[in-house]
Structures are given as C-alpha cells and as structure tokens.
Amino acid sequence: MGHRAAAIVTLVCAVGFVASVALGARATHVINFSTAPAAPRSAKSSFARNVLGAPKGLELAKLRRLGVEAFPGETMRLFAAPVAGGTFCFEWAYEVGAGSWIAEESGCSGVQARPLMSSYDDTRVSIVADRLLVGDVSVKLSNSQVVDPSLFWVTAPINAGFVLYQPPSGLHVVEVDALQHGKVVERDPIRPIP
C-alpha cells in the first residue's frame, strides 16, 4: 500500500507540474494592475495629450506602467489607466529627451466589450484583447505564416491583453485573429500602409 500511495503522489505531482508548465507561459505575463509600478510623472502629464479622444473620467492618478517591448533602436512602454464606468485608455510610448513621451499607438476601450481592438502603422500592429472574451491571438503575415505573440494580460480594472507586434523585415501583418478555446471569435484584416 505504501508503494501505491507513493506512485499516486508522484503521478499527481507530475500532472500538476505538466499543467503548471503548460499554464506557465501565460501566467508569467499576467500583470496585477493594482501592484504594477506607477507611471513616471512625466508620462502622466503627456498621457492625456497623447491619447486622442481621452474620455471624461480618465483616472490619470492610477496610470500604471504595465510592460516593455524592445525593438532595434527604441524601447516602447505600455501605460494604461482606468476610466470611471469600467473602461480604460492605453498607450505604447517611448521617451525622448528629459521626460517627454511620444505615443506610437494609443486608444480607449468602448463601453461595449469587443474581443479585439487593433491599430497599425507602417511597421507595427497594436493588439488589445478583452481578457473575458479572448484566450489567445494569432497574427497572419504576408507570407501566410501564422505567429502567436505573447500578450501582457492585465487584471481588473483593465481586464485586457496587450501586445505591440513588429513582423520580420520585408513582411507585414495581413490579419489579426482573436481566439477563444481555439476558435476564432473575431477576425481583423489589416491593409498595409503604402
């Protein structure tokens, strides 16, 4: 009976380990909004100017730095703040000079939840996924390759996943898909900027 109990414990531990490894990639990118670092004062002062159409009720005092994406020659930082009423605004920005920030991509969520929000410029695609409606996102490139970028999943009051994705040189993004349990819940075709 002792060997059987030990075998069962070993099996349960092994299953738990495999499950934690499988979930680990996602868990390492979950950011607790309330414990995330506050945004620098300089970022707070430029956030409202950078986020076009910032709604009434934007809680700048709660602006947080949530993630970093490093690209050749620049580092983009993700900032987000809640808006009274349950929505939020965000921006991907980089610092230029002493405390000046330039937003590359920014926006605000709507009152109606949507699985996916995306915007793009000539090099990068900003993806925002509703944490309650989406489990993963995939990006289809111009050579038909499909990429599954890692998102920064942020807890309440934001409840969204964020990524700023830059395709390899010579390629562009043609589609972003929001997935839930392996099924597409929203498809966003992207037209390249000439």
mmCIF file of C-alpha atoms in Angstrom:
data_model
loop_
_atom_site.group_PDB
_atom_site.id
_atom_site.type_symbol
_atom_site.label_atom_id
_atom_site.label_comp_id
_atom_site.label_asym_id
_atom_site.label_seq_id
_atom_site.Cartn_x
_atom_site.Cartn_y
_atom_site.Cartn_z
ATOM 1 C CA MET A 1 0.000 0.000 0.000
ATOM 2 C CA GLY A 2 2.922 2.373 0.711
ATOM 3 C CA HIS A 3 4.313 1.933 -2.819
ATOM 4 C CA ARG A 4 0.887 2.503 -4.360
ATOM 5 C CA ALA A 5 0.368 5.726 -2.359
ATOM 6 C CA ALA A 6 3.844 6.927 -3.354
ATOM 7 C CA ALA A 7 3.101 6.153 -7.015
ATOM 8 C CA ILE A 8 -0.182 8.074 -6.839
ATOM 9 C CA VAL A 9 1.500 11.066 -5.180
ATOM 10 C CA THR A 10 4.243 11.000 -7.830
ATOM 11 C CA LEU A 11 1.633 10.841 -10.601
ATOM 12 C CA VAL A 12 -0.388 13.722 -9.120
ATOM 13 C CA CYS A 13 2.786 15.815 -8.770
ATOM 14 C CA ALA A 14 3.810 15.043 -12.350
ATOM 15 C CA VAL A 15 0.369 16.016 -13.685
ATOM 16 C CA GLY A 16 0.459 19.207 -11.605
ATOM 17 C CA PHE A 17 3.932 20.038 -12.904
ATOM 18 C CA VAL A 18 2.909 19.486 -16.540
ATOM 19 C CA ALA A 19 -0.203 21.632 -16.037
ATOM 20 C CA SER A 20 1.813 24.412 -14.390
ATOM 21 C CA VAL A 21 4.364 24.354 -17.217
ATOM 22 C CA ALA A 22 1.569 24.475 -19.787
ATOM 23 C CA LEU A 23 -0.007 27.430 -17.996
ATOM 24 C CA GLY A 24 3.313 28.948 -17.032
ATOM 25 C CA ALA A 25 3.916 30.767 -20.315
ATOM 26 C CA ARG A 26 0.671 32.606 -19.846
ATOM 27 C CA ALA A 27 0.983 33.070 -16.083
ATOM 28 C CA THR A 28 4.385 34.741 -16.416
ATOM 29 C CA HIS A 29 2.748 37.504 -18.481
ATOM 30 C CA VAL A 30 -0.194 38.218 -16.145
ATOM 31 C CA ILE A 31 0.201 41.637 -14.574
ATOM 32 C CA ASN A 32 -1.702 42.620 -11.465
ATOM 33 C CA PHE A 33 -2.813 46.159 -12.274
ATOM 34 C CA SER A 34 -3.036 47.293 -8.650
ATOM 35 C CA THR A 35 0.567 46.288 -7.893
ATOM 36 C CA ALA A 36 2.108 47.421 -11.199
ATOM 37 C CA PRO A 37 4.533 50.347 -10.955
ATOM 38 C CA ALA A 38 3.012 53.804 -11.151
ATOM 39 C CA ALA A 39 3.872 55.651 -14.333
ATOM 40 C CA PRO A 40 6.538 58.344 -14.042
ATOM 41 C CA ARG A 41 5.187 61.861 -13.504
ATOM 42 C CA SER A 42 6.405 62.873 -16.971
ATOM 43 C CA ALA A 43 4.396 60.043 -18.567
ATOM 44 C CA LYS A 44 1.275 61.054 -16.625
ATOM 45 C CA SER A 45 1.486 64.620 -17.863
ATOM 46 C CA SER A 46 1.754 63.570 -21.517
ATOM 47 C CA PHE A 47 -0.671 60.609 -21.405
ATOM 48 C CA ALA A 48 -3.868 62.680 -21.660
ATOM 49 C CA ARG A 49 -2.398 64.672 -24.557
ATOM 50 C CA ASN A 50 -1.149 61.568 -26.386
ATOM 51 C CA VAL A 51 -4.348 59.510 -26.056
ATOM 52 C CA LEU A 52 -6.613 61.096 -28.644
ATOM 53 C CA GLY A 53 -10.223 61.278 -27.581
ATOM 54 C CA ALA A 54 -9.443 60.614 -23.915
ATOM 55 C CA PRO A 55 -12.859 60.312 -22.269
ATOM 56 C CA LYS A 56 -14.197 62.207 -19.301
ATOM 57 C CA GLY A 57 -13.472 60.281 -16.124
ATOM 58 C CA LEU A 58 -9.942 59.193 -17.125
ATOM 59 C CA GLU A 59 -8.201 58.368 -13.825
ATOM 60 C CA LEU A 60 -4.684 59.693 -14.501
ATOM 61 C CA ALA A 61 -3.705 59.226 -10.856
ATOM 62 C CA LYS A 62 -3.980 55.456 -11.460
ATOM 63 C CA LEU A 63 -1.817 55.389 -14.613
ATOM 64 C CA ARG A 64 0.455 52.315 -14.491
ATOM 65 C CA ARG A 65 3.492 51.098 -16.445
ATOM 66 C CA LEU A 66 2.496 47.591 -17.490
ATOM 67 C CA GLY A 67 5.044 46.277 -19.945
ATOM 68 C CA VAL A 68 8.014 46.875 -22.193
ATOM 69 C CA GLU A 69 8.632 45.860 -25.809
ATOM 70 C CA ALA A 70 12.197 46.325 -27.073
ATOM 71 C CA PHE A 71 12.783 46.929 -30.774
ATOM 72 C CA PRO A 72 16.005 47.786 -32.608
ATOM 73 C CA GLY A 73 16.796 51.370 -31.691
ATOM 74 C CA GLU A 74 13.886 52.009 -29.300
ATOM 75 C CA THR A 75 12.048 50.689 -26.305
ATOM 76 C CA MET A 76 8.270 51.036 -26.106
ATOM 77 C CA ARG A 77 6.493 51.137 -22.769
ATOM 78 C CA LEU A 78 2.863 50.212 -22.195
ATOM 79 C CA PHE A 79 0.838 52.553 -19.993
ATOM 80 C CA ALA A 80 -2.843 52.203 -19.067
ATOM 81 C CA ALA A 81 -5.333 53.938 -16.811
ATOM 82 C CA PRO A 82 -8.919 53.107 -15.909
ATOM 83 C CA VAL A 83 -11.827 55.328 -16.835
ATOM 84 C CA ALA A 84 -14.761 55.789 -14.459
ATOM 85 C CA GLY A 85 -17.532 53.489 -15.651
ATOM 86 C CA GLY A 86 -15.404 50.418 -16.352
ATOM 87 C CA THR A 87 -13.400 51.223 -19.478
ATOM 88 C CA PHE A 88 -9.715 52.145 -19.894
ATOM 89 C CA CYS A 89 -7.232 54.023 -22.050
ATOM 90 C CA PHE A 90 -3.727 52.873 -23.020
ATOM 91 C CA GLU A 91 -0.683 53.904 -24.983
ATOM 92 C CA TRP A 92 2.564 52.435 -26.243
ATOM 93 C CA ALA A 93 5.070 55.265 -25.881
ATOM 94 C CA TYR A 94 8.784 55.941 -25.923
ATOM 95 C CA GLU A 95 10.708 58.561 -24.027
ATOM 96 C CA VAL A 96 12.581 61.245 -25.913
ATOM 97 C CA GLY A 97 14.806 63.661 -24.083
ATOM 98 C CA ALA A 98 14.164 64.550 -20.480
ATOM 99 C CA GLY A 99 10.691 63.369 -19.608
ATOM 100 C CA SER A 100 8.989 63.822 -22.977
ATOM 101 C CA TRP A 101 6.942 60.905 -24.261
ATOM 102 C CA ILE A 102 5.726 60.179 -27.767
ATOM 103 C CA ALA A 103 2.859 57.733 -28.214
ATOM 104 C CA GLU A 104 3.201 55.333 -31.114
ATOM 105 C CA GLU A 105 -0.145 53.596 -30.612
ATOM 106 C CA SER A 106 -2.935 54.510 -28.200
ATOM 107 C CA GLY A 107 -6.654 54.240 -27.673
ATOM 108 C CA CYS A 108 -9.552 53.717 -25.308
ATOM 109 C CA SER A 109 -11.862 50.757 -24.893
ATOM 110 C CA GLY A 110 -15.549 51.239 -25.559
ATOM 111 C CA VAL A 111 -18.473 50.727 -23.251
ATOM 112 C CA GLN A 112 -19.473 47.674 -25.301
ATOM 113 C CA ALA A 113 -16.928 44.889 -24.872
ATOM 114 C CA ARG A 114 -15.277 43.722 -28.098
ATOM 115 C CA PRO A 115 -12.978 40.722 -28.308
ATOM 116 C CA LEU A 116 -10.306 42.620 -30.248
ATOM 117 C CA MET A 117 -9.032 46.129 -30.937
ATOM 118 C CA SER A 118 -6.130 46.607 -33.291
ATOM 119 C CA SER A 119 -4.395 49.536 -34.910
ATOM 120 C CA TYR A 120 -1.310 49.707 -37.040
ATOM 121 C CA ASP A 121 1.263 51.945 -38.591
ATOM 122 C CA ASP A 122 3.789 51.174 -41.309
ATOM 123 C CA THR A 123 5.838 48.840 -39.086
ATOM 124 C CA ARG A 124 3.866 47.609 -36.049
ATOM 125 C CA VAL A 125 0.441 46.375 -35.018
ATOM 126 C CA SER A 126 -1.018 47.183 -31.612
ATOM 127 C CA ILE A 127 -3.367 44.466 -30.374
ATOM 128 C CA VAL A 128 -5.724 44.726 -27.399
ATOM 129 C CA ALA A 129 -7.751 41.630 -26.462
ATOM 130 C CA ASP A 130 -10.614 41.527 -23.970
ATOM 131 C CA ARG A 131 -9.477 39.161 -21.221
ATOM 132 C CA LEU A 132 -13.004 37.826 -20.655
ATOM 133 C CA LEU A 133 -13.708 37.076 -24.332
ATOM 134 C CA VAL A 134 -10.294 36.042 -25.694
ATOM 135 C CA GLY A 135 -7.782 33.381 -24.709
ATOM 136 C CA ASP A 136 -5.130 33.969 -27.390
ATOM 137 C CA VAL A 137 -4.437 35.958 -30.519
ATOM 138 C CA SER A 138 -2.750 34.998 -33.757
ATOM 139 C CA VAL A 139 -1.191 37.165 -36.436
ATOM 140 C CA LYS A 140 -1.121 36.171 -40.102
ATOM 141 C CA LEU A 141 1.811 37.565 -42.092
ATOM 142 C CA SER A 142 2.044 38.441 -45.784
ATOM 143 C CA ASN A 143 3.927 35.175 -46.473
ATOM 144 C CA SER A 144 0.999 33.164 -44.939
ATOM 145 C CA GLN A 145 2.996 32.375 -41.774
ATOM 146 C CA VAL A 146 0.926 32.480 -38.566
ATOM 147 C CA VAL A 147 2.512 33.835 -35.381
ATOM 148 C CA ASP A 148 1.122 33.560 -31.839
ATOM 149 C CA PRO A 149 2.548 36.575 -29.983
ATOM 150 C CA SER A 150 2.651 36.664 -26.188
ATOM 151 C CA LEU A 151 0.358 39.230 -24.646
ATOM 152 C CA PHE A 152 0.709 41.186 -21.433
ATOM 153 C CA TRP A 153 -2.503 40.085 -19.672
ATOM 154 C CA VAL A 154 -3.607 42.749 -17.192
ATOM 155 C CA THR A 155 -6.055 42.169 -14.329
ATOM 156 C CA ALA A 156 -9.031 44.341 -13.299
ATOM 157 C CA PRO A 157 -9.903 47.115 -13.729
ATOM 158 C CA ILE A 158 -8.244 46.821 -17.163
ATOM 159 C CA ASN A 159 -9.006 43.130 -17.938
ATOM 160 C CA ALA A 160 -7.212 43.060 -21.279
ATOM 161 C CA GLY A 161 -4.200 41.614 -23.058
ATOM 162 C CA PHE A 162 -1.766 43.869 -24.949
ATOM 163 C CA VAL A 163 0.994 43.342 -27.492
ATOM 164 C CA LEU A 164 2.841 45.602 -29.900
ATOM 165 C CA TYR A 165 3.956 43.276 -32.685
ATOM 166 C CA GLN A 166 6.537 44.035 -35.359
ATOM 167 C CA PRO A 167 6.831 41.486 -38.174
ATOM 168 C CA PRO A 168 10.196 40.433 -39.609
ATOM 169 C CA SER A 169 11.758 42.728 -42.194
ATOM 170 C CA GLY A 170 10.098 42.514 -45.601
ATOM 171 C CA LEU A 171 6.800 41.184 -44.212
ATOM 172 C CA HIS A 172 3.633 42.847 -42.992
ATOM 173 C CA VAL A 173 0.620 41.760 -40.967
ATOM 174 C CA VAL A 174 -2.439 40.916 -43.061
ATOM 175 C CA GLU A 175 -4.785 39.687 -40.322
ATOM 176 C CA VAL A 176 -5.197 39.523 -36.551
ATOM 177 C CA ASP A 177 -7.460 36.841 -35.062
ATOM 178 C CA ALA A 178 -8.897 36.689 -31.550
ATOM 179 C CA LEU A 179 -9.300 33.100 -30.340
ATOM 180 C CA GLN A 180 -11.266 31.539 -27.514
ATOM 181 C CA HIS A 181 -10.795 27.809 -26.871
ATOM 182 C CA GLY A 182 -9.094 27.511 -30.276
ATOM 183 C CA LYS A 183 -11.986 29.089 -32.221
ATOM 184 C CA VAL A 184 -11.861 32.464 -33.941
ATOM 185 C CA VAL A 185 -14.200 34.916 -32.189
ATOM 186 C CA GLU A 186 -13.133 37.969 -34.170
ATOM 187 C CA ARG A 187 -11.051 38.456 -37.308
ATOM 188 C CA ASP A 188 -9.449 41.801 -38.134
ATOM 189 C CA PRO A 189 -7.996 42.123 -41.657
ATOM 190 C CA ILE A 190 -5.113 44.619 -41.905
ATOM 191 C CA ARG A 191 -4.407 46.551 -45.072
ATOM 192 C CA PRO A 192 -0.770 47.573 -45.383
ATOM 193 C CA ILE A 193 0.022 51.284 -45.420
ATOM 194 C CA PRO A 194 1.540 52.181 -48.813
#
